[in-house]
Coordinates of C-alpha atoms and ligand atoms in Angstrom, one line a residue:
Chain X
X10 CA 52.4 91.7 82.7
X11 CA 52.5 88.1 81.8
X12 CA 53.8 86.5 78.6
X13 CA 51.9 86.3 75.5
X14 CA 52.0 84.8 72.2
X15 CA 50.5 86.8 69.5
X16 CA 49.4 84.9 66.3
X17 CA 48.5 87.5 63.0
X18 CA 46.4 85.2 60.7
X19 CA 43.6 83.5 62.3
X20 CA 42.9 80.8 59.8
X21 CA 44.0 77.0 59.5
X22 CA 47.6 77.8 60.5
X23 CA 47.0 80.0 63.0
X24 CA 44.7 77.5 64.7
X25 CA 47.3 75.2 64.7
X26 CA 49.6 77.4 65.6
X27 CA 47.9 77.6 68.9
X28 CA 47.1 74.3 69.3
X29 CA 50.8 73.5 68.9
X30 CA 52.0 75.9 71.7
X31 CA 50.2 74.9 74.3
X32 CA 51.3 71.2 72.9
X33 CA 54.7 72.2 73.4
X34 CA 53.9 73.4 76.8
X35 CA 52.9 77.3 76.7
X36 CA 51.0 78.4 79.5
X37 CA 51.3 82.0 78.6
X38 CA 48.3 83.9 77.3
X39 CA 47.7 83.8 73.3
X40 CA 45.6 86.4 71.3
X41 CA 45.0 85.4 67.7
X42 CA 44.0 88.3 65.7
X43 CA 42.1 87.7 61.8
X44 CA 40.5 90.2 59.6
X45 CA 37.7 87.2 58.5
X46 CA 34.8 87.7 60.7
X47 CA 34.5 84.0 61.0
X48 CA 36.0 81.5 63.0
X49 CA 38.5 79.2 61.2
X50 CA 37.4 77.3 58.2
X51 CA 38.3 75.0 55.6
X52 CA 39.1 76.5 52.8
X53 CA 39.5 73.2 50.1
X54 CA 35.3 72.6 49.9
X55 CA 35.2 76.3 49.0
X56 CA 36.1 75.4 45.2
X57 CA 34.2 72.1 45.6
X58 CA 31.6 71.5 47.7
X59 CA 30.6 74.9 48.8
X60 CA 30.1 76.1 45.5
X61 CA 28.4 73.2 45.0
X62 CA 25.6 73.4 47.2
X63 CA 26.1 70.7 49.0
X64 CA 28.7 71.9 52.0
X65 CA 27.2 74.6 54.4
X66 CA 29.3 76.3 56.3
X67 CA 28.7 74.6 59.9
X68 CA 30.6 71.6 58.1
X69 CA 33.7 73.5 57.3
X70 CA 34.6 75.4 61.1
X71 CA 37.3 73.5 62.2
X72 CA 37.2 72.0 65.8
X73 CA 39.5 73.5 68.0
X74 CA 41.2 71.5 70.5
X75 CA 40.2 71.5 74.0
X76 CA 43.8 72.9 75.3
X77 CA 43.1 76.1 73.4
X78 CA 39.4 77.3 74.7
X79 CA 41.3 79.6 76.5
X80 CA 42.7 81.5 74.0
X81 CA 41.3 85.1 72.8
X82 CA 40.4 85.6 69.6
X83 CA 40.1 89.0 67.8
X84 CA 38.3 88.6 64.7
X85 CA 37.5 91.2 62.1
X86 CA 40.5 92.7 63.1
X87 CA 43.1 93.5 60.9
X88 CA 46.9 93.8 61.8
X89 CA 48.4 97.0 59.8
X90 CA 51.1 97.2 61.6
X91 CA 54.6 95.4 63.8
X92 CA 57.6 96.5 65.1
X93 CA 59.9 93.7 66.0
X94 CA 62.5 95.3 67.5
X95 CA 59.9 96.9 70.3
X96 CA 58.0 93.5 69.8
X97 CA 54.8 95.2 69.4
X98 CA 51.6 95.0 66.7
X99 CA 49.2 97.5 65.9
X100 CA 45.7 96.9 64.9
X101 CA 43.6 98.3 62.6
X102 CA 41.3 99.5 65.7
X103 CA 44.4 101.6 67.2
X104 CA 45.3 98.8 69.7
X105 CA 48.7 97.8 70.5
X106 CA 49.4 94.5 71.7
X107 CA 53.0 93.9 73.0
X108 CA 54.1 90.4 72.6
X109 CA 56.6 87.5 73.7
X110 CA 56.5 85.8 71.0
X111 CA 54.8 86.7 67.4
X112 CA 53.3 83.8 65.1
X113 CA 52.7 85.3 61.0
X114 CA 49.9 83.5 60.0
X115 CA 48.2 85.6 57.9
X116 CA 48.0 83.3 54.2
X117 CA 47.5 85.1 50.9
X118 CA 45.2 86.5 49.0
X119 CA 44.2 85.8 44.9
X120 CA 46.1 87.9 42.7
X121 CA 44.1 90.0 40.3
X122 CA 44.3 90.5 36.8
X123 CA 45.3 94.0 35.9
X124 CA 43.5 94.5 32.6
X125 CA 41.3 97.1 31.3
X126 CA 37.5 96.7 31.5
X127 CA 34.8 96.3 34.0
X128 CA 35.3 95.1 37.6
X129 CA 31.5 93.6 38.1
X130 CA 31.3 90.1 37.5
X131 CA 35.2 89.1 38.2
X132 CA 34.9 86.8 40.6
X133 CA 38.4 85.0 43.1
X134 CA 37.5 81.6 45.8
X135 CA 39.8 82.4 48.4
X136 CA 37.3 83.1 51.6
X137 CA 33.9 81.7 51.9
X138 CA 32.2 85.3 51.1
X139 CA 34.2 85.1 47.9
X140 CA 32.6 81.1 47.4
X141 CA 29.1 82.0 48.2
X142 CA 28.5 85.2 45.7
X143 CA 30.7 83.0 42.9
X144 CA 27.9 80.1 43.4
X145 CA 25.1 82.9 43.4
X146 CA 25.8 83.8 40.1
X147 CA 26.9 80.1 38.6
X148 CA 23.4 79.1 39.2
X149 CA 22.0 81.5 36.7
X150 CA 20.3 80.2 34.1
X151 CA 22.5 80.5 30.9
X152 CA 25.6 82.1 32.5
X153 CA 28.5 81.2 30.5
X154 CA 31.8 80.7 32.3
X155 CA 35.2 81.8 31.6
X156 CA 37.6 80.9 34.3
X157 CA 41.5 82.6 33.7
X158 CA 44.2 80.3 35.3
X159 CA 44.4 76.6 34.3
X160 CA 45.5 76.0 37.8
X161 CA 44.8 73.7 40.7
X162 CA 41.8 76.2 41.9
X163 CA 41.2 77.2 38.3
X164 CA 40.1 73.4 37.3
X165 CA 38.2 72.8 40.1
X166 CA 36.0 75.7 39.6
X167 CA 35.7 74.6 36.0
X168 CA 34.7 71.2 36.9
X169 CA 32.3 72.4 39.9
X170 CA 30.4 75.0 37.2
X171 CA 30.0 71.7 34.7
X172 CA 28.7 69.5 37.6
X173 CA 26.5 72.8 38.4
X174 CA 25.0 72.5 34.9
X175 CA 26.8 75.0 33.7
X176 CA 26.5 74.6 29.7
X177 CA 29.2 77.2 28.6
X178 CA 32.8 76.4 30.8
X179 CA 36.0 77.8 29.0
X180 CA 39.0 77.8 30.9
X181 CA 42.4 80.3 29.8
X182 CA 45.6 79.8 30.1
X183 CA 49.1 81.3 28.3
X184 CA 50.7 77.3 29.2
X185 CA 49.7 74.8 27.1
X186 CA 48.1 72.5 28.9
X187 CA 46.6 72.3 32.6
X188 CA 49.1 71.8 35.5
X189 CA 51.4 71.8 33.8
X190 CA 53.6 74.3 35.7
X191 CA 53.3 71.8 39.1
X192 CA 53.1 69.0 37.5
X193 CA 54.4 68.2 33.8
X194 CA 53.1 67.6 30.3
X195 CA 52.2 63.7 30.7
X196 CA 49.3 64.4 33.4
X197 CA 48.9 68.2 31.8
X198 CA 48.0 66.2 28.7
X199 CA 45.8 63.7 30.7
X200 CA 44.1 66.0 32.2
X201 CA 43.0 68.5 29.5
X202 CA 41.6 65.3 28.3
X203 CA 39.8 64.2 31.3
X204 CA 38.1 67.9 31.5
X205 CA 37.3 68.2 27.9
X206 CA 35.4 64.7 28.1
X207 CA 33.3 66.0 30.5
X208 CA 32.5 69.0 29.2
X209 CA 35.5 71.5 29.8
X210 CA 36.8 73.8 27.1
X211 CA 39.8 74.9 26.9
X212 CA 42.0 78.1 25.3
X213 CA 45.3 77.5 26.2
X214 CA 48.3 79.6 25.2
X215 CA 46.5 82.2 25.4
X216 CA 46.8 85.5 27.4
X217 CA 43.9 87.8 28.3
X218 CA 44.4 91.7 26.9
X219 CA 40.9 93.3 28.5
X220 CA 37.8 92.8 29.8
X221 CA 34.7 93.7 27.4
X222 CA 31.6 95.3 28.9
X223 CA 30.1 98.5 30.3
X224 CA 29.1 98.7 34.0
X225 CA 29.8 94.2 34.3
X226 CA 31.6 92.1 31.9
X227 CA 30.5 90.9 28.5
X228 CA 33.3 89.0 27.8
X229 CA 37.6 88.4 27.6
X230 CA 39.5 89.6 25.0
X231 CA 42.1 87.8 24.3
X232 CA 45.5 88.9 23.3
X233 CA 45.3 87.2 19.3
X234 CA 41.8 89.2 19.2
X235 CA 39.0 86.5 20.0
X236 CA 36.8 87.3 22.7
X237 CA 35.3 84.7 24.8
X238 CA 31.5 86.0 25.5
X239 CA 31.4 85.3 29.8
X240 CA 28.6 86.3 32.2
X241 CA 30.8 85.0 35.0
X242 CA 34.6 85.3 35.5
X243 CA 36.8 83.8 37.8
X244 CA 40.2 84.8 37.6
X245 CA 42.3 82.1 39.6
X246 CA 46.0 83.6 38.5
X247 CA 48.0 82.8 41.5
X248 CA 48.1 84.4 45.5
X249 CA 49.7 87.4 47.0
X250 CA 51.6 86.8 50.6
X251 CA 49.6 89.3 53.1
X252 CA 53.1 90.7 54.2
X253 CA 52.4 94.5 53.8
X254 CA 51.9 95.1 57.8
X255 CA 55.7 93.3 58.2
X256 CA 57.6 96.1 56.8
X257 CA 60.1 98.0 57.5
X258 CA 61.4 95.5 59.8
X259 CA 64.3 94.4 57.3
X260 CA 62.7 91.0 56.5
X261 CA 63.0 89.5 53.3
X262 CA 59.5 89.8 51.8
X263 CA 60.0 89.3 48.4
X264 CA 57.8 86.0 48.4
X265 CA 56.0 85.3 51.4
X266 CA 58.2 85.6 54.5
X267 CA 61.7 83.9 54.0
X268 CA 62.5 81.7 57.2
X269 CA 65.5 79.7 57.8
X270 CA 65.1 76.1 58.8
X271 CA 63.5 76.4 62.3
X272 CA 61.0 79.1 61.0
X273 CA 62.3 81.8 62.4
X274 CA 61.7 85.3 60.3
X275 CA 64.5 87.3 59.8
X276 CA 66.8 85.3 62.6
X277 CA 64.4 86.3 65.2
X278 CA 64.7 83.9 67.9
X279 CA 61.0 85.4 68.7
X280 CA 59.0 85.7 65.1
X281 CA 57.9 82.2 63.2
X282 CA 55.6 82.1 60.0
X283 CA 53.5 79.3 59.2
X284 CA 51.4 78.1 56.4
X285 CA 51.1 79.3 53.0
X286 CA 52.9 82.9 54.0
X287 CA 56.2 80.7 55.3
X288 CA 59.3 80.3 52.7
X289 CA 61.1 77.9 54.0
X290 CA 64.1 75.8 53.0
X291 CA 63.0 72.2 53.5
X292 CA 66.1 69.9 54.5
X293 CA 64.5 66.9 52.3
X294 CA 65.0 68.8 49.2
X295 CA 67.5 71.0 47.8
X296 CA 67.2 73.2 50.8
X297 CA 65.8 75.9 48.7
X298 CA 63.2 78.3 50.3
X299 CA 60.0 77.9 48.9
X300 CA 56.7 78.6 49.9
X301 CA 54.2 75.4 49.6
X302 CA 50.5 76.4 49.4
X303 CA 49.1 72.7 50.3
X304 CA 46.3 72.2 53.1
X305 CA 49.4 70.0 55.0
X306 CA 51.8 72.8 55.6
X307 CA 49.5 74.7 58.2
X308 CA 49.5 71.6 60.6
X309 CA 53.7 71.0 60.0
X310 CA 54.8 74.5 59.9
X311 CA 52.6 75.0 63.3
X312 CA 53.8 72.0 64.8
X313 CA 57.7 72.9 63.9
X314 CA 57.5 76.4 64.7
X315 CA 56.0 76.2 67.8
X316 CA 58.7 74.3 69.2
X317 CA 60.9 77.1 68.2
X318 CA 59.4 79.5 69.8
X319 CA 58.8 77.5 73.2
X320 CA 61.5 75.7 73.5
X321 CA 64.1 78.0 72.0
X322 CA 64.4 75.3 68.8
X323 CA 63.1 72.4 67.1
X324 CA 64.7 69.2 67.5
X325 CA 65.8 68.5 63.7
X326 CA 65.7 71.0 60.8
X327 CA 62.1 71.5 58.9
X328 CA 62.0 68.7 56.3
X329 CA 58.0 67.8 55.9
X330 CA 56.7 65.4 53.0
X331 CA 54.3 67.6 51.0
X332 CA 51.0 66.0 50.1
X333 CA 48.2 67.6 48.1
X334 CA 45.3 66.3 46.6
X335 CA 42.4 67.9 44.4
X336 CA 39.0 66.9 43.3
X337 CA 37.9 67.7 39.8
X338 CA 34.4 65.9 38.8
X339 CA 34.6 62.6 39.5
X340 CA 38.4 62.1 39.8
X341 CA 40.9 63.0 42.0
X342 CA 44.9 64.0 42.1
X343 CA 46.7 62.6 45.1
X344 CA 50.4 64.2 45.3
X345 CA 53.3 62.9 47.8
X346 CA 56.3 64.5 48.1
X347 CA 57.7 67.0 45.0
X348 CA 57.0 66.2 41.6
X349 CA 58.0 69.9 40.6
X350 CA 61.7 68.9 41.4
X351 CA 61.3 65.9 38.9
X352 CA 59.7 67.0 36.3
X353 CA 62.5 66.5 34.0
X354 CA 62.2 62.8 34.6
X355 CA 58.2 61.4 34.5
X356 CA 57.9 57.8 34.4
X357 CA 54.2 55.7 34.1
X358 CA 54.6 53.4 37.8
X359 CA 51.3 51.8 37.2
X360 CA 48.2 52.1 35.0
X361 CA 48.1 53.9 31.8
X362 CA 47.6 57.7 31.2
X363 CA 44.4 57.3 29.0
X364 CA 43.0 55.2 32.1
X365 CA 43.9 55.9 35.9
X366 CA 47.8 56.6 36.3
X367 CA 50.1 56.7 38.8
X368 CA 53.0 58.9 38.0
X369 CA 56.8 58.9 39.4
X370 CA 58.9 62.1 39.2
X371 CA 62.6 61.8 39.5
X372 CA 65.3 64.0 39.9
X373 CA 69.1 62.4 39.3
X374 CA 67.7 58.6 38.8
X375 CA 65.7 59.1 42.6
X376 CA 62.1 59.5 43.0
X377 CA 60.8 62.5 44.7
X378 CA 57.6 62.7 43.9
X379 CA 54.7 60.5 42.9
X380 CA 51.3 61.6 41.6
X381 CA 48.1 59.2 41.2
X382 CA 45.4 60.4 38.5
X383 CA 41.7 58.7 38.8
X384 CA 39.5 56.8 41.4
X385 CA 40.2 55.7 44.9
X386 CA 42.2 52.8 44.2
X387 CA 44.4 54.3 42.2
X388 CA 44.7 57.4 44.8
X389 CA 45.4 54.4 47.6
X390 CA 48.5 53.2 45.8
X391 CA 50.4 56.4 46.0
X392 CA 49.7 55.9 49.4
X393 CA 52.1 52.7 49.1
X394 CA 55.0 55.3 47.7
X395 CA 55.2 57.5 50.7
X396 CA 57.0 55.1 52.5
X397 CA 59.6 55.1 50.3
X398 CA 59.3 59.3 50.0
X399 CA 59.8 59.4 53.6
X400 CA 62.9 57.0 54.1
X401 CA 65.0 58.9 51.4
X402 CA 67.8 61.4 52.5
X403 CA 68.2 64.9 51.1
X404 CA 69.0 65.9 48.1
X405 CA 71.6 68.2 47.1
X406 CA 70.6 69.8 43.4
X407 CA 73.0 70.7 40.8
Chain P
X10 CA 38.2 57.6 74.5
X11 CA 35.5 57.0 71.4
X12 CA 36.2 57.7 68.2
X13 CA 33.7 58.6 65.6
X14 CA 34.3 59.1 61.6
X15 CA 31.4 60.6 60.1
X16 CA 31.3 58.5 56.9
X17 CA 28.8 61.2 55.1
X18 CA 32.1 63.3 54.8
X19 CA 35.1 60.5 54.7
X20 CA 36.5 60.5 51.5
X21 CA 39.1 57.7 52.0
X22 CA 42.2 60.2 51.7
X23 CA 44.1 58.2 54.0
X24 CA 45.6 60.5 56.0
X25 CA 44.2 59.3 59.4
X26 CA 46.0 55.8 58.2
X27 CA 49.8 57.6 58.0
X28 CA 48.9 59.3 61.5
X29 CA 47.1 56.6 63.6
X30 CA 47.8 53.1 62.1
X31 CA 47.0 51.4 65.1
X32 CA 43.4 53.2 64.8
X33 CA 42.7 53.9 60.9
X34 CA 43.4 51.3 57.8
X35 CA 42.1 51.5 54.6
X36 CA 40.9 48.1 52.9
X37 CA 41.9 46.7 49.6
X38 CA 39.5 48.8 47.5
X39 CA 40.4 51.9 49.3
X40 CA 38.0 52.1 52.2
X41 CA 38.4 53.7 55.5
X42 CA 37.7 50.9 58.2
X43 CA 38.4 52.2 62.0
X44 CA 38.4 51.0 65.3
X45 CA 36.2 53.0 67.4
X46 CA 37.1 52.6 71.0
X47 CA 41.5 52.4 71.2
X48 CA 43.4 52.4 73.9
X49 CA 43.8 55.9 75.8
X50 CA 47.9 55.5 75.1
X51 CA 46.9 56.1 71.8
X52 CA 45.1 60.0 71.9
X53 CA 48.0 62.1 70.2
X54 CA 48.4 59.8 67.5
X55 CA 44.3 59.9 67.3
X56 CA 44.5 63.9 68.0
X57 CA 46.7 64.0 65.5
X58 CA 45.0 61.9 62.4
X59 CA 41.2 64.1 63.7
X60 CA 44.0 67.3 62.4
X61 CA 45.1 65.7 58.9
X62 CA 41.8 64.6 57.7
X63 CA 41.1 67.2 54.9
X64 CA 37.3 66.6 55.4
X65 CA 38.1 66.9 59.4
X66 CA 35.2 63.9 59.7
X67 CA 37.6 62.1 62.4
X68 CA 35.6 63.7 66.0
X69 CA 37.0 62.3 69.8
X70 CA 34.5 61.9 71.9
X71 CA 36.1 62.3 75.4
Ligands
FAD509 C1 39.7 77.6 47.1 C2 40.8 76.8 47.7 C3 40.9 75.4 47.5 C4 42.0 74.7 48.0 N1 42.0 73.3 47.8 C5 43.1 72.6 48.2 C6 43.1 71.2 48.0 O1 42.3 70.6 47.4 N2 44.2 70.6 48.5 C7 45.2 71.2 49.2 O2 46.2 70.5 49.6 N3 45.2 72.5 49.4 C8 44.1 73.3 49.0 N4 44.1 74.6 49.2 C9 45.2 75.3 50.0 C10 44.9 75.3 51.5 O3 43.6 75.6 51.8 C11 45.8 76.4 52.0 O4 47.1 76.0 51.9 C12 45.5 76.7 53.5 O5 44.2 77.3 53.6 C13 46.5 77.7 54.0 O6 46.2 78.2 55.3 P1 46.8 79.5 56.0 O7 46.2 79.5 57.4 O8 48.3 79.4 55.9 O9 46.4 80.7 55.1 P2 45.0 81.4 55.0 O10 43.9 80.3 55.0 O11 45.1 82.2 53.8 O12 44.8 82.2 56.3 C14 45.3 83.5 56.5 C15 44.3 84.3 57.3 O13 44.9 85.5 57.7 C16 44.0 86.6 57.5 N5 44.8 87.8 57.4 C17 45.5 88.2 56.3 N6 46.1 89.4 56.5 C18 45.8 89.7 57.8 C19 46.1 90.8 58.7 N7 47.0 91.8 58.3 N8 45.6 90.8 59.9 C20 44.8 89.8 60.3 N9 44.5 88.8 59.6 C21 45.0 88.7 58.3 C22 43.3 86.1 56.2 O14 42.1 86.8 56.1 C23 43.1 84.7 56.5 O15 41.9 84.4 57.3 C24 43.0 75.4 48.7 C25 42.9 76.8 48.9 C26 41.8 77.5 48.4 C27 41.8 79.0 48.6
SF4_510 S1 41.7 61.2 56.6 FE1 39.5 61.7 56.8 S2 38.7 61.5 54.8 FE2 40.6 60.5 54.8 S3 40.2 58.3 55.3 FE3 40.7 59.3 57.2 S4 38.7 60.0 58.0 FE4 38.4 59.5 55.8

């Protein structure tokens, strides 16, 4: 039998995955098996322009390369099963597929709140079924709008539903303010602000007890007793690693799957994970494993890990820059590099907070991370940082 | 080899810039500007930037 490369996950990560191999010289065959039915898409519109109406879904399929129409693809096809040591997987259809080399690709999934009350109208934007029956019931006339989780995904919905014309748009959150977790109080503060002028309430410090309503929810009760009346609820609380069909083969799953610097799972000269299920140390940091759910860690992690598995090992430890950016009505967030590491240290570079703002984190006098808050010009000139991001050596925290 | 931005989708990120500089460039206010026809030497770093662009707007045309 000839060699094969089996990739679990058949989204943005996976793709690349494949892309990479046969960029770092596979010829061997490669069967990517993903339980979506669709072909990989992108999933950043889905909070944006998909459930705004104006993205259908030809423009989110990603174009494959050229070097990897060759590849098979099983999709709607689940993996339930491996066993690493006989470097086989089972699928959910029976099949086995023995492999040569096994790429985990297979993301997360929205956690769910675990609250009493109705399940009908409780909504999560992970896959583009999930976006489409959200923006079915947004456009309602009337629906009011409760969406749990002031995060990244959270605020976008919020600010997609008020650009919808959605009157009623309350967002809930136990922190208080907005992003604050990633990204600090300063641009927490600046952002509650930016939503509320346009039409964004908030409840913050506030935890959700139950879910009121019969067959479909009525409403959220919160824990101090108020309940927020909702025809539509999106809970966006956070992502589970889709890790289940890896046990039992002694990896450490306790977040995602923990990889050591060249992405190998469990020392596994043969298993890598990419994307948002990898956590991986990263050698420009601390070198503390971490999983990093941003839309640039598919395309590194595949790139890295491919060479592992190809050519036995990368040529340098993993140390990517991170960079994320979100859209929330008419503004945008551009991150390079880690503000989380420096939030203890948030200095204005440029522009004011009430205005557009770019925003330096530092960790032991160094930057190592820099955030821009507003229009294009302001997202450019964080552009102008990354540079300096890039040329810095690791740090070693305390 | 041809390169083609479809500027209904570009947002400006910039990403294309950090990956192809020879190709992509954003101008002072932020804009995208591109040349459209670089030199063949130049497809991984143009492959590359078609992968980064979050609105994947960047297409090669042979
Ligand atoms: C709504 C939304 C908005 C976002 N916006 C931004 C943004 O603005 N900026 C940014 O930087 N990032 C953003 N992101 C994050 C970015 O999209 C993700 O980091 C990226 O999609 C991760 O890709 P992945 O392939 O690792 O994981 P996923 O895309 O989760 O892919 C995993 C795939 O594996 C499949 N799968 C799971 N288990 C199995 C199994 N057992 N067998 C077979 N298949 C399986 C899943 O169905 C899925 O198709 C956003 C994400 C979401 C959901
Ligand atoms: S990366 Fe894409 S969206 Fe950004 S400037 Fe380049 S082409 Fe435009």
């Amino acid at each position: 039998m000839s060699a094969r490369i089996v990739v679990a996950g058949a989204s943005m990560a996976g793709l690349r995955a494949a892309e990479q191999l046969r960029a770092a010289g596979w010829t061997g065959a490669i069967t990517l098996v993903g339980d979506e039915p669709h072909m990989p898409y992108n999933r950043p519109p889905l909070s944006k322009e998909v459930l705004a109406g104006r993205a259908p879904f030809e423009s989110l399929a990603f174009r494959p390369r050229a070097s990897v129409s060759d590849v098979e693809w099983r999709l709607g096809r689940k993996v339930v099963a491996a066993e690493l040591d006989g470097r086989t997987v089972r699928l959910d259809d029976g099949t086995e597929l023995t492999y040569d080399g096994l790429v985990v690709a297979t993301g997360m999934r929205p956690r769910r709140l675990n609250c009493p009350g109705p399940r009908a109208g409780r909504h999560t934007v992970r896959t583009l079924d999930d976006a489409r029956a959200l923006r079915e019931e947004l456009i309602r006339p009337g629906a009011r709008v409760v969406v749990i989780g002031a995060g990244f995904i959270g605020c976008e919905v919020a600010a997609t539903a008020v650009g919808l014309g959605v009157a009623e748009v309350t967002v809930v959150d136990p922190l208080p303010l907005p992003m604050a977790g990633p990204l600090g109080e300063l641009l927490g503060r600046a952002l509650r602000r930016r939503h509320e002028e346009r039409g964004v309430r908030f409840a913050l410090g506030a935890a959700v007890a139950a879910f009121t309503g019969e067959e479909r929810v009525t409403g959220v009760e919160l824990r101090d007793g108020r309940v927020l009346p909702a025809d539509v609820v999106v809970e966006s609380v956070g992502s589970v690693a889709n890790t289940e069909w890896l046990e039992g083969n002694g990896l450490d799953l306790s977040d995602g799957v923990l990889t050591d610097a060249w992405l190998r799972a469990g020392g596994r000269p043969d298993v890598v994970a990419v994307g948002d299920v990898a956590r991986f140390p990263n050698a420009r940091y601390d070198g503390v494993p971490r999983r990093v759910e941003h839309w640039c860690i598919p395309a590194d992690t595949a790139k890295h890990a491919a060479r592992t598995l190809v050519a036995g090992a990368a040529p340098a430890p993993f140390a990517p820059l991170p960079t994320f950016w979100s859209d929330q009505h008419d503004f945008r967030l551009q991150s390079f590099g880690a503000p989380v590491l420096g939030r203890q240290d948030v200095r204005v570079l440029d522009g004011d907070p009430e205005a557009d703002v770019l925003v330096g984190y530092h960790h032991d006098g160094r930057l190592v991370g820099v955030v821009a808050l507003g229009g294009q010009a302001v997202a450019a000139s964080a552009a102008r940082y990354r540079a300096e991001l890039l040329k810095q050596p690791a740090l070693t925290l305390s | 080899m041809k390169v083609v931005v479809d500027m209904n989708k570009c947002q400006d990120h910039g990403q294309c810039v950090f990956a192809a500089p020879d190709v992509f460039s954003l101008d002072d206010a932020g804009h995208l500007a591109y040349v459209s026809d670089p030199d063949d030497a130049l497809r991984e770093e143009v492959e590359e930037a078609a992968d980064v662009c979050p609105l994947q707007a960047i297409r090669i045309e042979v």
